[in-house]
Coordinates of C-alpha atoms in Angstrom, one line a residue:
X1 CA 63.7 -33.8 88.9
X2 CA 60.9 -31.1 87.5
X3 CA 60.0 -32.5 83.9
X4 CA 62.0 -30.5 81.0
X5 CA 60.0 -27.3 79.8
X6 CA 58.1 -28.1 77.1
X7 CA 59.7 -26.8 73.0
X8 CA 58.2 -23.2 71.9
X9 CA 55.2 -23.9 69.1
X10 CA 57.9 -22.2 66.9
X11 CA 60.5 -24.1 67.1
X12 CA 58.3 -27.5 66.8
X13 CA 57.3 -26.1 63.8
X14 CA 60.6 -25.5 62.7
X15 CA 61.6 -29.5 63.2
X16 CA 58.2 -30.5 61.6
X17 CA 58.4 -28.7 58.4
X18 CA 61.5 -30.9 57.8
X19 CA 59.7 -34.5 57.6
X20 CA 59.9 -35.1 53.8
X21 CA 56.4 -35.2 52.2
X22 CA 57.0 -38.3 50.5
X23 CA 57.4 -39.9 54.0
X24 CA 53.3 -38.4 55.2
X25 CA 53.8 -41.6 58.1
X26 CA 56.2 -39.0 59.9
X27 CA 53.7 -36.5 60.3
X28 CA 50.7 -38.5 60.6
X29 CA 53.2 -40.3 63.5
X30 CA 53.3 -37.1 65.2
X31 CA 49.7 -36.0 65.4
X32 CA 49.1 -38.8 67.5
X33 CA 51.9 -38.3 70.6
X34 CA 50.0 -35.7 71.8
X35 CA 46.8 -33.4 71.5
X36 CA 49.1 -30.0 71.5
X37 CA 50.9 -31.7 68.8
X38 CA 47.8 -32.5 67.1
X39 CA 46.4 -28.9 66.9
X40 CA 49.6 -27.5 65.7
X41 CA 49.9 -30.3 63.0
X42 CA 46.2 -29.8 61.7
X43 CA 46.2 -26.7 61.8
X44 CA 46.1 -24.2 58.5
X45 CA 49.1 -22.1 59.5
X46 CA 51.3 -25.0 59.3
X47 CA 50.0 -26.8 56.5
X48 CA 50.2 -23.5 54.9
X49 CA 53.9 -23.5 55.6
X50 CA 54.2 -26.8 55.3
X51 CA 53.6 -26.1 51.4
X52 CA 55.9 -23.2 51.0
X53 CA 58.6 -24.4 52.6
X54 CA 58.7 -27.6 50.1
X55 CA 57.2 -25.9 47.1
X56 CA 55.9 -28.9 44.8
X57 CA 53.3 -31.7 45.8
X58 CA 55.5 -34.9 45.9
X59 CA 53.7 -38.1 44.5
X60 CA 52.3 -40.1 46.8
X61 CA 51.1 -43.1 44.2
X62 CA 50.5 -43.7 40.3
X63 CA 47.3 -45.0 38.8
X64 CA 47.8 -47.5 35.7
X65 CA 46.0 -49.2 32.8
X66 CA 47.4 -52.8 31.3
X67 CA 45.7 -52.4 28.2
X68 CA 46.1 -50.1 25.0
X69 CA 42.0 -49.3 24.5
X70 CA 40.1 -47.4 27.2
X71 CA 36.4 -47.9 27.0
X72 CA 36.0 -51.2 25.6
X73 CA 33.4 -53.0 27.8
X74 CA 35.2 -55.8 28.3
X75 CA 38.3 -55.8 28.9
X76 CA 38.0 -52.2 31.0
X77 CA 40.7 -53.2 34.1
X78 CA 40.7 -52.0 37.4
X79 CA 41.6 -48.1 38.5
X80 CA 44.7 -49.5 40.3
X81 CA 46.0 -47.3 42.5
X82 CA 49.7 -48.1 43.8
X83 CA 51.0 -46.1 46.9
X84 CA 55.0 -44.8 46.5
X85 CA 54.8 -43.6 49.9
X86 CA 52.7 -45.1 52.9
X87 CA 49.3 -43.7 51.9
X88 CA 46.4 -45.2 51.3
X89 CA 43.8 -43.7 48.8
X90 CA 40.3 -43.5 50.3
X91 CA 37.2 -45.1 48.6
X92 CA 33.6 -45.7 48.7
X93 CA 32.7 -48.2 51.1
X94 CA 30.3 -49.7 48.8
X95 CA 32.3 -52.6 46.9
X96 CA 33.5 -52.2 43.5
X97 CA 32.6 -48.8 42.8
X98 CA 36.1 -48.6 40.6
X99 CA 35.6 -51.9 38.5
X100 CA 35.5 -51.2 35.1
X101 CA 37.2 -47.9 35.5
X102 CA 39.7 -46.9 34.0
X103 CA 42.4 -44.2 34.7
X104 CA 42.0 -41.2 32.5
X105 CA 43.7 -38.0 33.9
X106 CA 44.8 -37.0 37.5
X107 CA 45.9 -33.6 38.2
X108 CA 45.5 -31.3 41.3
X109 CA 44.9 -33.9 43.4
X110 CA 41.7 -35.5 41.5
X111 CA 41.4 -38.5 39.2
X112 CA 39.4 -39.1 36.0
X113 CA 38.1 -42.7 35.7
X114 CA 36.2 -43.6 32.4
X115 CA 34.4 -46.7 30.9
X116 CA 31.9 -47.2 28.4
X117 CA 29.3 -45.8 30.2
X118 CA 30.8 -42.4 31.7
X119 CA 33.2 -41.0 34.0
X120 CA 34.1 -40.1 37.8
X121 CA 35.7 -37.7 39.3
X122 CA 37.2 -38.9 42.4
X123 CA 39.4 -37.2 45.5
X124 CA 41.9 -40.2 46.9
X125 CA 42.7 -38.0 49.5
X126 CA 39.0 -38.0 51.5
X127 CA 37.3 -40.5 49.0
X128 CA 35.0 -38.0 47.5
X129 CA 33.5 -38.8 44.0
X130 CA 31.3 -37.3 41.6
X131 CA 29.4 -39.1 38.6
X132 CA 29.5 -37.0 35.1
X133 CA 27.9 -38.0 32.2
X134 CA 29.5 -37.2 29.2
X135 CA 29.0 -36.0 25.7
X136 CA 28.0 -38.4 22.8
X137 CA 31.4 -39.5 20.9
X138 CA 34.4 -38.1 23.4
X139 CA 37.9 -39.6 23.3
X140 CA 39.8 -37.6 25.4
X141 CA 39.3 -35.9 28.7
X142 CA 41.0 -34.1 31.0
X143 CA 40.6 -33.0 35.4
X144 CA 41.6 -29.2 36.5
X145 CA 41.5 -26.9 39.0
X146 CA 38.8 -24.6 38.1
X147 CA 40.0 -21.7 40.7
X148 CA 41.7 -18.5 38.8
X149 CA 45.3 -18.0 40.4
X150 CA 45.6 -21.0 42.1
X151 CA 49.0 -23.0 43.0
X152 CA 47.2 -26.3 42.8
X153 CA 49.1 -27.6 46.3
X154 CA 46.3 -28.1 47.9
X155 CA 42.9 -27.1 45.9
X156 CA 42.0 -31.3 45.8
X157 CA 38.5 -30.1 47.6
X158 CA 37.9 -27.2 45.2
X159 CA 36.0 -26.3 42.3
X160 CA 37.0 -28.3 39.1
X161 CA 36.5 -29.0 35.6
X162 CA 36.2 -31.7 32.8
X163 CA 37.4 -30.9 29.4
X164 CA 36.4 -33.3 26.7
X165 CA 37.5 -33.9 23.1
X166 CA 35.4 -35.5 20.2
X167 CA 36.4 -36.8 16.9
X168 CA 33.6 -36.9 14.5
X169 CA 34.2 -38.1 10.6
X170 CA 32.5 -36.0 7.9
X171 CA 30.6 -37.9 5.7
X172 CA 31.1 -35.9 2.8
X173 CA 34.2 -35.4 2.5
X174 CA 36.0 -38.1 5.0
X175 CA 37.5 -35.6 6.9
X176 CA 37.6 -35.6 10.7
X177 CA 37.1 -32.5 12.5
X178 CA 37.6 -32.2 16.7
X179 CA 35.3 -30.4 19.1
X180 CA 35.7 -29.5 22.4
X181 CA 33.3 -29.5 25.2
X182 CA 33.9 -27.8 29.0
X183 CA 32.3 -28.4 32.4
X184 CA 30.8 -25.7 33.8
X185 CA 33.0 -25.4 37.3
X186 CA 31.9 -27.9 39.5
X187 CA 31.2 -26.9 43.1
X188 CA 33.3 -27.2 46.4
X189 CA 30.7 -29.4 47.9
X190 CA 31.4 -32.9 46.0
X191 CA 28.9 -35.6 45.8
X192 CA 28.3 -37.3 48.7
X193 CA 29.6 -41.1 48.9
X194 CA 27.3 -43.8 47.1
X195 CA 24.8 -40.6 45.3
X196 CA 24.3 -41.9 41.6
X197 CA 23.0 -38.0 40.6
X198 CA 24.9 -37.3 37.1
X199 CA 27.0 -34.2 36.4
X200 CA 25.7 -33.0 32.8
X201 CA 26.3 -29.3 32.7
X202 CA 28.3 -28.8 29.6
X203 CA 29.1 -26.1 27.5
X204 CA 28.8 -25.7 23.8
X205 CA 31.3 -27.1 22.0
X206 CA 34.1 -25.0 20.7
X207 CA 34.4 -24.7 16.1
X208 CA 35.5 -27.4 14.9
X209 CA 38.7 -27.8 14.0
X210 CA 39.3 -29.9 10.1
X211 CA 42.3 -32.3 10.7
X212 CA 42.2 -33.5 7.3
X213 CA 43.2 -36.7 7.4
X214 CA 40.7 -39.5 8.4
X215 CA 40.7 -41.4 11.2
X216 CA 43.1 -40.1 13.7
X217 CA 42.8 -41.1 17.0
X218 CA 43.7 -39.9 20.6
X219 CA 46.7 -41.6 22.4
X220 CA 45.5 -43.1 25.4
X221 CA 48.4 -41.2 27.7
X222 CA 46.7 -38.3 29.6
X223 CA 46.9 -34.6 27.9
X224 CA 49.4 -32.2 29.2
X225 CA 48.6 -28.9 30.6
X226 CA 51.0 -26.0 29.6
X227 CA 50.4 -22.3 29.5
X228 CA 46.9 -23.0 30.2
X229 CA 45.8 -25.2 27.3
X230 CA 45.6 -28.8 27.2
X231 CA 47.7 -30.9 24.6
X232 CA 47.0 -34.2 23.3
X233 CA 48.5 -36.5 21.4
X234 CA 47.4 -37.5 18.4
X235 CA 48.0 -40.7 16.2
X236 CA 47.6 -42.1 12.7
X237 CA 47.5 -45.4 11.4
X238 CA 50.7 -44.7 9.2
X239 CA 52.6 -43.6 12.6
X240 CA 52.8 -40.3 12.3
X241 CA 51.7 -38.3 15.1
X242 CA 50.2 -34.7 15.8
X243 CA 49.4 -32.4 18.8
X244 CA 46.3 -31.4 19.3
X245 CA 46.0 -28.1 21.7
X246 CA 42.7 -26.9 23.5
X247 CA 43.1 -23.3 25.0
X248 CA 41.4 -22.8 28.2
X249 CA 41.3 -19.0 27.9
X250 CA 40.3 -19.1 24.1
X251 CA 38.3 -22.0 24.0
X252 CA 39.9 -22.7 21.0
X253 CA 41.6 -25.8 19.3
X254 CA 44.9 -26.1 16.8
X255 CA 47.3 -28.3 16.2
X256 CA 51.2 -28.7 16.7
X257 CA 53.3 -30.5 14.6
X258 CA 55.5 -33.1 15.9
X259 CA 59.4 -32.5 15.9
X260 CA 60.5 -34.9 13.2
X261 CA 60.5 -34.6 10.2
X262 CA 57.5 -36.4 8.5
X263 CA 56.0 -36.6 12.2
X264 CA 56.7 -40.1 12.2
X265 CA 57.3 -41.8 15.2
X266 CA 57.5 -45.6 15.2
X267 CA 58.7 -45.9 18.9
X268 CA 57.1 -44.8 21.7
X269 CA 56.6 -41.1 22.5
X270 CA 54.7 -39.2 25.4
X271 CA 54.2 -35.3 25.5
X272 CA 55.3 -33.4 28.9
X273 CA 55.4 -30.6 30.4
X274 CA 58.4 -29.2 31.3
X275 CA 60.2 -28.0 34.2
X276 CA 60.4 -24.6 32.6
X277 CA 57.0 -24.4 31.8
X278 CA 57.1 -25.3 27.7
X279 CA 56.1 -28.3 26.2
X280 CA 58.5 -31.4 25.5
X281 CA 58.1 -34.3 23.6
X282 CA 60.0 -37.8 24.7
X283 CA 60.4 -40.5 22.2
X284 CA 62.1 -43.8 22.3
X285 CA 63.9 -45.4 19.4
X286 CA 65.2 -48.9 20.5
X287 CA 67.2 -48.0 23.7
X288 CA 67.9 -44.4 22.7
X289 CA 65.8 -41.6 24.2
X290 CA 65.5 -38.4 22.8
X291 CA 64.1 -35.2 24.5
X292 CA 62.5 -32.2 22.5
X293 CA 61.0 -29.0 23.6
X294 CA 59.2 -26.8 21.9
X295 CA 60.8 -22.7 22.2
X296 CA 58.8 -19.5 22.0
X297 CA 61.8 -16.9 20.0
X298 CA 61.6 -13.0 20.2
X299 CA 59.5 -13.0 17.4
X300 CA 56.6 -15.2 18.7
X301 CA 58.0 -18.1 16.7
X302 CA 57.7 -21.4 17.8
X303 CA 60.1 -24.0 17.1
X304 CA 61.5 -27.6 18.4
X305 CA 64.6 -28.3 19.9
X306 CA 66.1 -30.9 20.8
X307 CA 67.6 -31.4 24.1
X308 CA 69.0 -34.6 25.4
X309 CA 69.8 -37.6 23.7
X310 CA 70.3 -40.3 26.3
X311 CA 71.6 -44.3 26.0
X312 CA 69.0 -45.9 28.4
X313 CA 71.3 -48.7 28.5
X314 CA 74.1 -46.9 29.9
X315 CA 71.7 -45.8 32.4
X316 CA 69.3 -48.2 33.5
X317 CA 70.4 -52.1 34.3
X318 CA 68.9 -53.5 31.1
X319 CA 69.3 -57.7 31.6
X320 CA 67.5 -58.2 28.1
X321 CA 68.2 -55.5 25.5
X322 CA 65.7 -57.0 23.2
X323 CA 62.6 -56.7 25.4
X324 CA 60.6 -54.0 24.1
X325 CA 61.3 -50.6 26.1
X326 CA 58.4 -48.2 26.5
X327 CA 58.3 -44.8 27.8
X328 CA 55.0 -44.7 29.7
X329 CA 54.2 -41.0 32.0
X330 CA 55.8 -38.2 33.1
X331 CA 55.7 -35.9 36.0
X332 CA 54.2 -32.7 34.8
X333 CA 56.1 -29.6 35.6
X334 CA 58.9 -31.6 36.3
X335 CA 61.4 -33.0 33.7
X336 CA 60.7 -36.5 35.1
X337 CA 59.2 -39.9 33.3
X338 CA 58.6 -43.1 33.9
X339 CA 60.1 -46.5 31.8
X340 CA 59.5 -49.8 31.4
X341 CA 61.9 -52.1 31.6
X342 CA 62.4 -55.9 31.9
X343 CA 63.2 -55.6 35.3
X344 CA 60.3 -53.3 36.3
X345 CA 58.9 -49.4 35.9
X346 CA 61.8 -46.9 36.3
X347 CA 62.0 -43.1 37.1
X348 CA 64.2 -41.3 35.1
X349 CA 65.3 -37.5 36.1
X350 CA 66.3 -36.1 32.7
X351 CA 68.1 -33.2 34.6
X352 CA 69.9 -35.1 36.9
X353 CA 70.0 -38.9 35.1
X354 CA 68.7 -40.2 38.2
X355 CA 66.6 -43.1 38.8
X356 CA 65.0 -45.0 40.7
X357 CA 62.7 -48.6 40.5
X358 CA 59.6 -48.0 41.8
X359 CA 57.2 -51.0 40.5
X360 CA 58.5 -54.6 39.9
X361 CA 55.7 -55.0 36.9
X362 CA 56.9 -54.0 33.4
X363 CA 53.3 -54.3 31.7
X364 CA 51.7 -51.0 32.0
X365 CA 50.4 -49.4 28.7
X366 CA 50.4 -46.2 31.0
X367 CA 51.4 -44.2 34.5
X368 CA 49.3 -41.5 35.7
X369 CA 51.1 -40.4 39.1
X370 CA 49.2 -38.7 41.6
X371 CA 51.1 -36.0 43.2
X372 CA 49.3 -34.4 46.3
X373 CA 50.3 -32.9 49.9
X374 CA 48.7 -35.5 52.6
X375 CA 46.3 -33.7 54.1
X376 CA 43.4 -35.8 55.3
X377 CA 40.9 -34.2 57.1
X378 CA 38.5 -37.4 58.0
X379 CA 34.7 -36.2 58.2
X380 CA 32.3 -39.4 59.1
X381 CA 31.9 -40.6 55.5
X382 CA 31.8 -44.4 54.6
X383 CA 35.3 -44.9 53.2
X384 CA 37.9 -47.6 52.8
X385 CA 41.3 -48.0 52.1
X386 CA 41.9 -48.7 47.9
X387 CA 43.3 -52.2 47.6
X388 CA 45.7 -52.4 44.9
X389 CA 45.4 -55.4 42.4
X390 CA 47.9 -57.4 40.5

C-alpha cells in the first residue's frame, strides 16, 4: 500500500502548539523523529507562536537558599537549582563555578548569584554567565530585562541589567540613608564560558534616601518588580517592616508603608506582585494567611486592602500544626506562592486555592522559581547539566 501522505506544516503546527510547556520533553521528543519535524520545531515562527498561544513562561525549576544570611563567607550554600519539569539547567564545564553562590534574583530567564566577593549573572537555559563586580556596601540586587517594550518570554539572551541597593549609617546623626546604583545595559553578547573579565560599569548612585531609623536591613527574599520599579522589603530589629521602592524610569527611591497598623509583622511575610499588576503583601500569622494589595483610587491615592484571609490548615494536609509554617516565594505576575510545611514546600493558587507539593524538603529560608520557555539553541560551548544537591 503507498505510505499515507504526509500532515500539512499547518496542521502539525496546530497539534504542537498544544504540548504543555511545563512538559518541554514533548517537544524536545519531537525534534528528534524527524529532520522536517526538526526545522519546523526550531524554527522562530513556531516558537513565536508557541509563546502567544500560551501567553506566560511556565516554571521550569526554583533556585533556593537554606540559610537566613547571604554573603557570609562561610556558610554561603550552593545555587541549587531544582528542575519542576524535565529540564536541566546548563553550566560551566569547569567544576564548581556555583559553590559559594548564592541565589539572589531570577527574572526573565536569568539568575543573580552573590557571595562575599561579587555576583554572576547566569542564563540556565544555554549556560551563559557573566562576572559583575559590585559596588562597595550593597545589600540588595536585582536581574532585568534591559530591552524597552519587551514581553520578557523569551529575551533570556538579551541585554540586561543589575540594580543594587546600599545601606550606609550616618555617623552623625545615626541615621541610615539607601542609595541606588544601575548597570549600564549589558550587551547581547554574554561572556564567554570560564572568562574571569569583571562587569563594573555602573552608574551614579541615585539621592539618598534618610530612613530614619538605624539599622534596617534588607530581607533576603528577592525584590518585586511592579509598574517598573523594584520593591524590597525592609526589616527592623523590633519587627516592623517597610518597603523600600526603586523607580526604574525616575531613578528614584521612597518608601511604602506596610499594611498593618504599626507595620509590625512577627510572622513571616513576602511582597508580590500581582496578577493584576499591583503590589501585594502575604503574611502568615500561625496557620492563617492573609493577602493585601495595595490600590491606586481616582484621586492617585494609594491605599491597602485586604484581600483573602485563608486557614492553611483547612487547605493544606498539616500532620504537625505546631511546626513552624513559613511563606517562602511567589510567582511574580501571578497570584501564586510557595509554603513550607512539615510535609514539604507547597504551591498555593490564591485565586483558585489550589495546590500542589512540589519539593519533599521543608527547610528553605527562600524560593526563587525560574520561569522560562525551553528554548535551547546548543552552540559548541563547554557546558554541563546543573546537579542539584541535598
Amino acid at each position: 500500500m503507498p505510505p499515507a501522505p504526509a500532515l500539512p506544516d499547518e496542521l502539525l503546527e496546530e497539534i504542537f502548539l498544544r504540548f504543555p510547556p511545563d512538559e518541554p520533553e514533548h517537544l524536545v521528543r519531537a525534534s528528534l523523529a524527524c529532520k522536517l519535524w526538526l526545522g519546523l520545531l526550531s524554527s522562530a515562527r513556531f516558537r513565536g507562536l508557541y509563546r502567544d498561544f500560551h501567553g506566560a513562561p511556565p516554571m521550569l525549576g526554583f533556585l533556593y537558599n537554606w540559610i537566613f544570611n547571604r554573603g557570609s563567607k562561610e556558610d554561603d550554600p550552593v545555587a541549587n537549582f531544582v528542575p519542576t519539569a524535565k529540564f536541566g539547567a546548563l553550566i560551566s564545564a569547569a567544576d564548581g563555578w556555583d559553590r559559594g553562590y548564592a541565589p539572589w534574583d531570577c527574572r526573565h530567564g536569568r539568575v543573580l548569584l552573590g557571595n562575599y566577593t561579587g555576583l554572576v549573572v547566569w542564563d540556565p537555559m544555554t549556560g551563559r554567565r557573566m562576572k559583575l563586580e559590585a559596588p562597595v556596601g550593597y545589600v540588595g540586587a536585582a536581574v532585568l530585562c534591559a530591552v524597552r517594550g519587551c514581553d520578557h518570554r523569551a529575551c533570556h539572551e538579551g541585554p540586561f541589567q543589575v540594580v543594587f541597593i546600599g545601606l550606609d549609617t550616618n555617623d552623625d546623626d545615626g541615621d541610615c540613608v539607601a542609595h541606588a546604583y544601575v548597570s549600564s545595559p549589558m550587551p547581547a553578547e554574554w561572556s564567554d564560558l570560564g572568562s574571569d573579565s569583571l562587569f563594573d560599569g555602573w552608574s551614579k548612585p541615585c539621592s539618598g534616601l534618610h530612613l530614619i531609623t538605624a539599622d534596617p536591613f534588607i530581607d533576603s527574599l528577592p525584590p518585586v518588580h511592579v509598574e517598573n520599579a523594584l520593591h524590597f522589603m525592609l526589616r527592623y530589629d523590633d519587627k516592623r517592616v517597610g518597603i523600600l521602592k526603586y523607580d526604574l524610569s525616575s531613578n528614584c527611591l521612597s518608601l511604602i508603608d506596610a499594611p498593618l497598623t504599626g507595620s509590625a509583622i512577627v510572622g513571616p511575610a513576602i511582597l508580590m506582585a500581582m496578577e493584576d499588576g499591583g503590589l501585594g503583601l502575604a503574611h502568615l500569622d500561625g496557620l492563617i494567611l492573609h493577602l493585601w494589595s495595595r490600590q491606586i483610587d481616582s484621586n492617585g491615592v494609594a491605599s491597602w486592602t485586604q484581600r483573602k484571609v485563608i486557614d492553611l490548615k483547612e487547605l493544606l494536609p498539616i500532620q504537625n500544626p505546631k511546626k513552624r509554617i513559613s511563606v517562602i516565594g511567589s510567582v511574580e505576575g501571578h497570584d501564586i506562592i510557595f509554603v513550607t510545611v512539615d510535609l514539604g514546600i507547597c504551591e498555593i493558587n490564591l485565586k483558585t486555592l489550589r495546590w500542589k507539593k512540589i519539593w519533599k524538603r521543608e527547610k528553605f529560608r527562600s524560593l526563587i522559581p525560574y520561569m522560562s520557555f525551553y528554548n535551547r539553541q546548543e552552540k559548541g560551548r563547554p557546558c554541563k547539566t546543573l546537579t542539584t544537591y541535598g
